């Protein structure tokens, strides 16, 4: 892939994809299942459409109160999961993964953010929560 692009962001996503098993393994529970919080497709699309490209790279240009509401909804899903003894990851597309990670890292540092591309065959995924629009 390095011959195709020199974009460090894309290269990092390709590396994460190649390292999928190593990335997901720490988050598997005793049943070897990845417990996940997913985004409603409309929200994932909203996040993707909020990504703005600049000369300095991409950033999430989501309206602040909307971004705050999204983080709040994620926090609620995370609290519900933890109350049930689960340690979930947020699962999303590779396109929005790093932007969501950056959005959540201050308020929810304990919430790992993985892309669908990082889940290798043999890893069971159970969606235990969905963040709705």
mmCIF file of C-alpha atoms in Angstrom:
data_model
loop_
_atom_site.group_PDB
_atom_site.id
_atom_site.type_symbol
_atom_site.label_atom_id
_atom_site.label_comp_id
_atom_site.label_asym_id
_atom_site.label_seq_id
_atom_site.Cartn_x
_atom_site.Cartn_y
_atom_site.Cartn_z
ATOM 1 C CA UNK A 1 0.000 0.000 0.000
ATOM 2 C CA UNK A 2 2.922 2.355 0.572
ATOM 3 C CA UNK A 3 3.388 2.616 -3.202
ATOM 4 C CA UNK A 4 -0.205 3.794 -3.589
ATOM 5 C CA UNK A 5 -0.180 6.557 -0.986
ATOM 6 C CA UNK A 6 2.207 8.523 1.177
ATOM 7 C CA UNK A 7 -0.610 9.916 3.326
ATOM 8 C CA UNK A 8 0.355 9.003 6.907
ATOM 9 C CA UNK A 9 -3.305 8.909 7.980
ATOM 10 C CA UNK A 10 -4.197 6.380 5.292
ATOM 11 C CA UNK A 11 -1.057 4.391 5.996
ATOM 12 C CA UNK A 12 -1.986 4.260 9.690
ATOM 13 C CA UNK A 13 -5.452 2.918 8.812
ATOM 14 C CA UNK A 14 -3.898 0.274 6.534
ATOM 15 C CA UNK A 15 -1.534 -0.701 9.353
ATOM 16 C CA UNK A 16 -4.437 -0.928 11.814
ATOM 17 C CA UNK A 17 -6.268 -3.174 9.344
ATOM 18 C CA UNK A 18 -3.215 -5.450 9.050
ATOM 19 C CA UNK A 19 -2.880 -5.517 12.847
ATOM 20 C CA UNK A 20 -6.593 -6.148 13.390
ATOM 21 C CA UNK A 21 -6.196 -9.285 15.501
ATOM 22 C CA UNK A 22 -3.637 -7.614 17.782
ATOM 23 C CA UNK A 23 -5.830 -4.508 18.094
ATOM 24 C CA UNK A 24 -9.018 -6.438 18.940
ATOM 25 C CA UNK A 25 -7.606 -9.192 21.182
ATOM 26 C CA UNK A 26 -7.249 -7.053 24.346
ATOM 27 C CA UNK A 27 -10.957 -6.196 24.133
ATOM 28 C CA UNK A 28 -12.278 -9.765 23.768
ATOM 29 C CA UNK A 29 -14.158 -11.128 26.759
ATOM 30 C CA UNK A 30 -14.013 -14.646 28.217
ATOM 31 C CA UNK A 31 -16.206 -15.935 25.364
ATOM 32 C CA UNK A 32 -13.791 -14.425 22.815
ATOM 33 C CA UNK A 33 -16.482 -11.936 21.835
ATOM 34 C CA UNK A 34 -16.005 -8.271 21.064
ATOM 35 C CA UNK A 35 -18.815 -6.327 22.751
ATOM 36 C CA UNK A 36 -19.513 -3.275 20.641
ATOM 37 C CA UNK A 37 -21.372 -0.009 20.659
ATOM 38 C CA UNK A 38 -22.343 0.923 17.114
ATOM 39 C CA UNK A 39 -23.538 4.143 15.547
ATOM 40 C CA UNK A 40 -26.882 4.417 13.837
ATOM 41 C CA UNK A 41 -26.019 4.643 10.097
ATOM 42 C CA UNK A 42 -27.489 8.172 9.919
ATOM 43 C CA UNK A 43 -25.124 9.334 12.675
ATOM 44 C CA UNK A 44 -22.127 7.670 11.056
ATOM 45 C CA UNK A 45 -23.014 9.433 7.810
ATOM 46 C CA UNK A 46 -23.418 12.747 9.649
ATOM 47 C CA UNK A 47 -19.941 12.338 11.169
ATOM 48 C CA UNK A 48 -18.446 11.417 7.779
ATOM 49 C CA UNK A 49 -20.061 14.460 6.168
ATOM 50 C CA UNK A 50 -18.645 16.666 8.956
ATOM 51 C CA UNK A 51 -15.056 15.730 8.091
ATOM 52 C CA UNK A 52 -13.401 18.706 6.437
ATOM 53 C CA UNK A 53 -10.160 18.561 4.482
ATOM 54 C CA UNK A 54 -7.667 21.407 4.877
ATOM 55 C CA UNK A 55 -4.060 21.961 3.881
ATOM 56 C CA UNK A 56 -3.135 20.623 7.332
ATOM 57 C CA UNK A 57 -5.178 17.447 6.922
ATOM 58 C CA UNK A 58 -8.672 16.412 7.889
ATOM 59 C CA UNK A 59 -10.594 17.462 10.951
ATOM 60 C CA UNK A 60 -14.086 17.005 12.294
ATOM 61 C CA UNK A 61 -16.078 20.204 11.734
ATOM 62 C CA UNK A 62 -19.173 19.073 13.608
ATOM 63 C CA UNK A 63 -21.345 21.713 15.274
ATOM 64 C CA UNK A 64 -20.131 21.814 18.919
ATOM 65 C CA UNK A 65 -23.496 21.177 20.601
ATOM 66 C CA UNK A 66 -24.078 18.248 18.223
ATOM 67 C CA UNK A 67 -20.619 16.837 18.948
ATOM 68 C CA UNK A 68 -21.274 17.227 22.695
ATOM 69 C CA UNK A 69 -24.613 15.407 22.338
ATOM 70 C CA UNK A 70 -22.895 12.560 20.459
ATOM 71 C CA UNK A 71 -20.251 12.193 23.179
ATOM 72 C CA UNK A 72 -23.048 12.258 25.791
ATOM 73 C CA UNK A 73 -24.938 9.502 23.972
ATOM 74 C CA UNK A 74 -21.753 7.425 23.757
ATOM 75 C CA UNK A 75 -21.130 7.992 27.476
ATOM 76 C CA UNK A 76 -24.650 6.727 28.248
ATOM 77 C CA UNK A 77 -24.120 3.577 26.167
ATOM 78 C CA UNK A 78 -20.733 3.015 27.816
ATOM 79 C CA UNK A 79 -22.183 3.416 31.328
ATOM 80 C CA UNK A 80 -25.008 0.965 30.531
ATOM 81 C CA UNK A 81 -22.497 -1.595 29.236
ATOM 82 C CA UNK A 82 -20.191 -1.230 32.242
ATOM 83 C CA UNK A 83 -23.172 -1.557 34.607
ATOM 84 C CA UNK A 84 -23.843 -4.950 32.968
ATOM 85 C CA UNK A 85 -20.210 -6.002 33.371
ATOM 86 C CA UNK A 86 -19.189 -5.361 29.763
ATOM 87 C CA UNK A 87 -16.145 -3.488 28.466
ATOM 88 C CA UNK A 88 -17.247 -2.384 25.001
ATOM 89 C CA UNK A 89 -15.489 -0.829 22.048
ATOM 90 C CA UNK A 90 -17.029 1.729 19.737
ATOM 91 C CA UNK A 91 -17.188 0.240 16.259
ATOM 92 C CA UNK A 92 -17.411 2.370 13.123
ATOM 93 C CA UNK A 93 -16.082 2.724 9.608
ATOM 94 C CA UNK A 94 -12.384 3.337 9.004
ATOM 95 C CA UNK A 95 -13.364 6.668 7.437
ATOM 96 C CA UNK A 96 -14.593 8.127 10.747
ATOM 97 C CA UNK A 97 -12.611 6.052 13.291
ATOM 98 C CA UNK A 98 -9.796 8.463 14.099
ATOM 99 C CA UNK A 99 -12.139 11.461 14.162
ATOM 100 C CA UNK A 100 -14.432 9.727 16.660
ATOM 101 C CA UNK A 101 -11.415 8.677 18.726
ATOM 102 C CA UNK A 102 -10.241 12.291 18.846
ATOM 103 C CA UNK A 103 -13.760 13.481 19.708
ATOM 104 C CA UNK A 104 -14.042 11.013 22.605
ATOM 105 C CA UNK A 105 -10.499 10.962 23.983
ATOM 106 C CA UNK A 106 -11.026 13.737 26.569
ATOM 107 C CA UNK A 107 -14.386 12.631 27.988
ATOM 108 C CA UNK A 108 -14.218 8.880 27.334
ATOM 109 C CA UNK A 109 -10.544 7.835 27.327
ATOM 110 C CA UNK A 110 -11.581 4.300 28.382
ATOM 111 C CA UNK A 111 -13.629 3.774 25.188
ATOM 112 C CA UNK A 112 -11.557 2.094 22.470
ATOM 113 C CA UNK A 113 -12.584 2.974 18.913
ATOM 114 C CA UNK A 114 -12.159 0.232 16.299
ATOM 115 C CA UNK A 115 -13.114 0.127 12.653
ATOM 116 C CA UNK A 116 -14.986 -2.712 10.996
ATOM 117 C CA UNK A 117 -11.841 -3.316 8.902
ATOM 118 C CA UNK A 118 -9.897 -4.250 12.054
ATOM 119 C CA UNK A 119 -12.196 -7.136 12.955
ATOM 120 C CA UNK A 120 -10.635 -10.242 11.513
ATOM 121 C CA UNK A 121 -12.436 -13.504 10.706
ATOM 122 C CA UNK A 122 -13.030 -15.614 13.794
ATOM 123 C CA UNK A 123 -13.801 -12.690 16.102
ATOM 124 C CA UNK A 124 -17.443 -12.670 17.151
ATOM 125 C CA UNK A 125 -18.991 -9.250 17.529
ATOM 126 C CA UNK A 126 -22.028 -8.612 19.674
ATOM 127 C CA UNK A 127 -23.595 -5.179 19.364
ATOM 128 C CA UNK A 128 -24.708 -4.285 22.874
ATOM 129 C CA UNK A 129 -25.733 -0.709 22.162
ATOM 130 C CA UNK A 130 -26.533 1.626 19.291
ATOM 131 C CA UNK A 131 -26.185 5.388 19.411
ATOM 132 C CA UNK A 132 -29.359 6.702 17.784
ATOM 133 C CA UNK A 133 -29.826 9.956 15.857
#
